[in-house]
Backbone as JSON, one array per atom type, in Angstrom:
{
  "sequence": "MIRQKNKCKVIFITLVSAVLFCSLIVISSLSPLANSGPSANKFNSFGMWLSVGIVLLLYILPLIIYILGIRAVRFVMAFVLAIGILSDFC",
  "N": [[140.49, 100.61, 101.57], [138.4, 98.84, 103.18], [136.83, 100.85, 103.73], [135.74, 101.29, 101.28], [134.64, 98.38, 100.69], [133.21, 98.6, 102.36], [131.43, 100.29, 101.58], [130.22, 99.8, 99.01], [128.43, 97.34, 99.9], [126.92, 98.56, 101.55], [125.93, 99.88, 98.95], [124.75, 97.97, 97.95], [123.1, 96.58, 99.24], [121.16, 98.49, 99.57], [120.2, 99.26, 97.0], [118.85, 96.41, 96.92], [116.82, 96.77, 98.77], [115.84, 98.03, 97.9], [114.44, 97.6, 95.42], [113.41, 95.17, 96.67], [110.96, 96.56, 97.78], [109.51, 97.68, 95.56], [108.7, 95.6, 93.86], [107.02, 94.3, 95.92], [104.89, 96.32, 95.47], [104.61, 96.1, 92.89], [103.29, 93.79, 93.08], [101.0, 94.04, 94.85], [99.5, 95.54, 93.7], [98.9, 93.63, 91.73], [96.64, 92.08, 93.33], [93.79, 90.7, 94.06], [92.27, 92.83, 95.78], [93.36, 95.16, 94.78], [91.1, 95.98, 93.63], [89.2, 96.75, 94.31], [88.81, 99.57, 95.33], [88.08, 103.18, 94.2], [90.75, 104.84, 94.96], [92.38, 103.04, 95.2], [95.64, 101.15, 94.16], [95.82, 99.89, 90.72], [97.04, 97.68, 88.39], [99.83, 98.85, 86.6], [98.72, 100.74, 86.23], [98.39, 104.99, 86.78], [98.92, 105.66, 89.37], [100.12, 103.26, 90.16], [102.6, 103.02, 89.13], [103.45, 105.72, 90.2], [103.89, 105.21, 92.9], [105.94, 103.76, 93.34], [107.8, 104.72, 91.35], [107.75, 106.76, 93.77], [108.77, 105.68, 95.87], [111.56, 104.83, 94.22], [112.58, 106.94, 94.32], [112.92, 108.11, 96.96], [114.18, 106.72, 98.38], [116.82, 106.45, 96.49], [117.81, 109.38, 96.15], [119.39, 109.67, 99.27], [121.3, 107.8, 98.84], [122.66, 108.8, 96.73], [124.0, 110.79, 98.04], [125.19, 109.57, 99.84], [126.68, 108.63, 98.75], [128.23, 110.19, 97.46], [129.89, 111.3, 99.69], [129.02, 112.38, 101.6], [128.82, 111.43, 105.55], [126.87, 111.5, 107.47], [124.67, 110.77, 106.69], [124.61, 108.24, 107.13], [122.94, 107.62, 109.08], [120.21, 108.13, 108.36], [119.66, 106.48, 105.86], [119.89, 103.8, 107.29], [117.29, 104.09, 108.73], [116.24, 104.19, 106.98], [116.43, 101.72, 105.29], [116.08, 99.75, 107.1], [112.7, 100.38, 107.79], [112.21, 99.61, 105.03], [112.92, 96.68, 104.24], [111.55, 95.94, 107.14], [109.26, 95.98, 106.67], [108.97, 94.22, 103.61], [109.36, 92.01, 104.72], [107.94, 91.49, 106.55]],
  "CA": [[140.06, 100.34, 101.53], [137.85, 98.71, 103.77], [135.67, 101.5, 104.03], [135.37, 101.1, 100.36], [134.47, 97.75, 100.53], [131.59, 98.8, 103.24], [130.31, 101.68, 100.62], [129.52, 98.42, 98.35], [127.68, 96.58, 101.09], [125.68, 99.76, 101.68], [125.19, 100.18, 98.18], [123.78, 96.34, 97.72], [122.16, 96.03, 99.94], [119.79, 99.55, 99.42], [119.71, 98.62, 95.88], [117.83, 95.23, 96.39], [115.75, 96.62, 99.56], [114.68, 99.19, 96.73], [113.53, 96.34, 94.21], [112.14, 94.46, 97.05], [110.08, 97.02, 97.7], [109.01, 98.32, 94.51], [108.56, 94.47, 93.91], [106.17, 94.48, 96.88], [103.58, 97.9, 95.47], [103.44, 96.06, 91.6], [103.17, 92.52, 93.25], [99.88, 94.1, 95.85], [98.58, 95.41, 92.66], [98.09, 92.57, 91.61], [95.54, 91.21, 93.97], [92.4, 91.49, 94.04], [91.93, 93.81, 96.61], [93.43, 96.21, 94.33], [89.83, 95.86, 92.52], [88.16, 96.99, 96.2], [87.85, 101.0, 95.44], [88.6, 104.2, 93.23], [91.99, 105.07, 95.11], [93.22, 101.76, 94.59], [96.6, 101.03, 92.64], [95.59, 99.23, 90.11], [98.48, 97.47, 88.19], [99.67, 99.33, 85.37], [98.11, 101.96, 86.84], [99.59, 105.96, 87.14], [98.69, 105.59, 90.35], [100.92, 102.33, 90.9], [104.03, 103.5, 88.28], [103.64, 107.19, 91.06], [103.78, 105.0, 93.85], [107.28, 103.36, 92.43], [108.67, 106.12, 91.66], [108.05, 107.08, 94.98], [110.08, 104.98, 96.51], [112.64, 104.48, 94.28], [113.16, 108.21, 94.92], [112.93, 108.13, 98.46], [116.04, 104.96, 98.57], [117.86, 106.46, 95.37], [118.61, 110.64, 96.62], [119.69, 109.37, 100.26], [122.03, 107.1, 98.14], [123.46, 109.46, 95.91], [123.9, 111.23, 99.08], [126.05, 109.15, 100.76], [128.48, 107.94, 97.8], [128.75, 111.79, 97.23], [130.91, 111.27, 100.84], [128.76, 113.33, 103.26], [129.32, 110.65, 106.17], [125.5, 111.67, 108.61], [123.19, 110.17, 105.91], [123.94, 106.82, 107.05], [121.97, 107.45, 110.16], [118.73, 107.78, 107.29], [119.57, 105.21, 105.36], [119.42, 103.03, 107.81], [116.3, 103.92, 108.72], [114.73, 104.11, 105.37], [116.04, 100.37, 104.78], [115.44, 99.12, 108.47], [111.45, 100.3, 107.4], [111.33, 99.08, 103.79], [113.22, 95.09, 104.73], [110.91, 95.04, 107.77], [107.67, 95.69, 105.64], [108.87, 93.64, 102.83], [108.84, 90.88, 105.02], [106.32, 91.24, 107.75]],
  "C": [[138.78, 98.8, 102.16], [136.89, 99.61, 103.69], [134.64, 101.84, 102.21], [134.81, 100.07, 100.02], [132.84, 97.65, 101.65], [130.52, 100.01, 102.27], [129.61, 100.1, 99.86], [128.23, 97.6, 98.6], [126.76, 97.75, 100.8], [124.96, 99.63, 100.42], [124.14, 99.45, 97.32], [122.55, 96.18, 98.19], [120.43, 97.46, 99.81], [119.34, 99.28, 98.36], [118.23, 97.57, 95.85], [116.99, 95.5, 97.62], [114.86, 97.86, 98.41], [113.64, 98.39, 96.02], [112.76, 95.18, 95.57], [110.68, 94.79, 97.5], [108.97, 97.65, 97.03], [108.23, 96.91, 93.93], [107.1, 94.45, 94.35], [104.8, 95.35, 96.4], [103.03, 97.1, 93.72], [102.7, 94.36, 92.08], [101.54, 92.88, 94.11], [98.95, 94.38, 94.92], [98.0, 94.63, 91.88], [96.88, 91.83, 91.87], [94.66, 91.69, 94.34], [91.5, 92.91, 94.99], [92.72, 95.15, 96.34], [92.02, 96.7, 93.46], [88.7, 96.83, 93.64], [87.68, 98.54, 96.19], [89.25, 101.79, 94.34], [89.98, 104.38, 93.71], [92.72, 103.9, 95.31], [94.8, 101.46, 93.67], [96.29, 100.15, 92.07], [97.01, 98.72, 89.26], [98.19, 98.1, 86.67], [99.06, 101.18, 85.59], [98.77, 103.85, 86.97], [100.09, 105.69, 88.38], [100.06, 104.29, 91.05], [103.05, 103.15, 89.91], [103.9, 104.78, 89.48], [104.2, 106.36, 91.91], [105.25, 104.17, 93.72], [108.18, 104.03, 92.01], [109.3, 106.74, 92.76], [109.26, 107.03, 96.02], [111.23, 104.78, 96.16], [113.76, 106.37, 94.17], [113.81, 108.96, 96.24], [114.34, 107.04, 99.11], [117.13, 105.68, 97.86], [118.68, 107.93, 96.0], [118.99, 110.34, 98.23], [121.39, 108.48, 99.84], [123.21, 107.78, 97.59], [124.31, 110.17, 97.41], [125.03, 111.28, 100.16], [127.39, 108.92, 100.0], [128.6, 109.36, 97.76], [129.84, 111.53, 98.66], [130.38, 111.75, 102.19], [128.03, 111.66, 104.32], [127.54, 110.22, 106.83], [124.66, 111.36, 108.1], [123.12, 109.17, 106.23], [123.52, 106.33, 107.78], [120.45, 107.37, 109.25], [118.75, 106.83, 106.42], [119.35, 104.5, 106.02], [118.38, 102.72, 108.65], [115.08, 103.67, 107.7], [114.79, 102.42, 105.15], [115.69, 99.34, 106.1], [113.45, 99.31, 108.04], [110.81, 99.49, 105.82], [111.61, 97.63, 104.04], [111.89, 94.58, 105.82], [109.71, 94.85, 107.31], [108.18, 95.03, 104.54], [108.68, 92.06, 103.83], [108.01, 90.52, 106.09], [104.95, 91.21, 107.29]]
}
């Protein structure tokens, strides 16, 4: 029972972190700096959506492995979540 409750908490925190990080990418593509160069991610461009997709992939793959029951992936998820949450709030 406790393990299932902890698993739900980890899934929730992972999804919140993924949404926050993707919203950071989208919001930064709306800034005036997005027009500063040819390699900048402009809003609704292929590069922006590719960045969002890669971030979601990097969040979802460890989460799926964790849901399947491989407990060692907790350390990978802790690292990914720490970097994601710190970059969202710093």
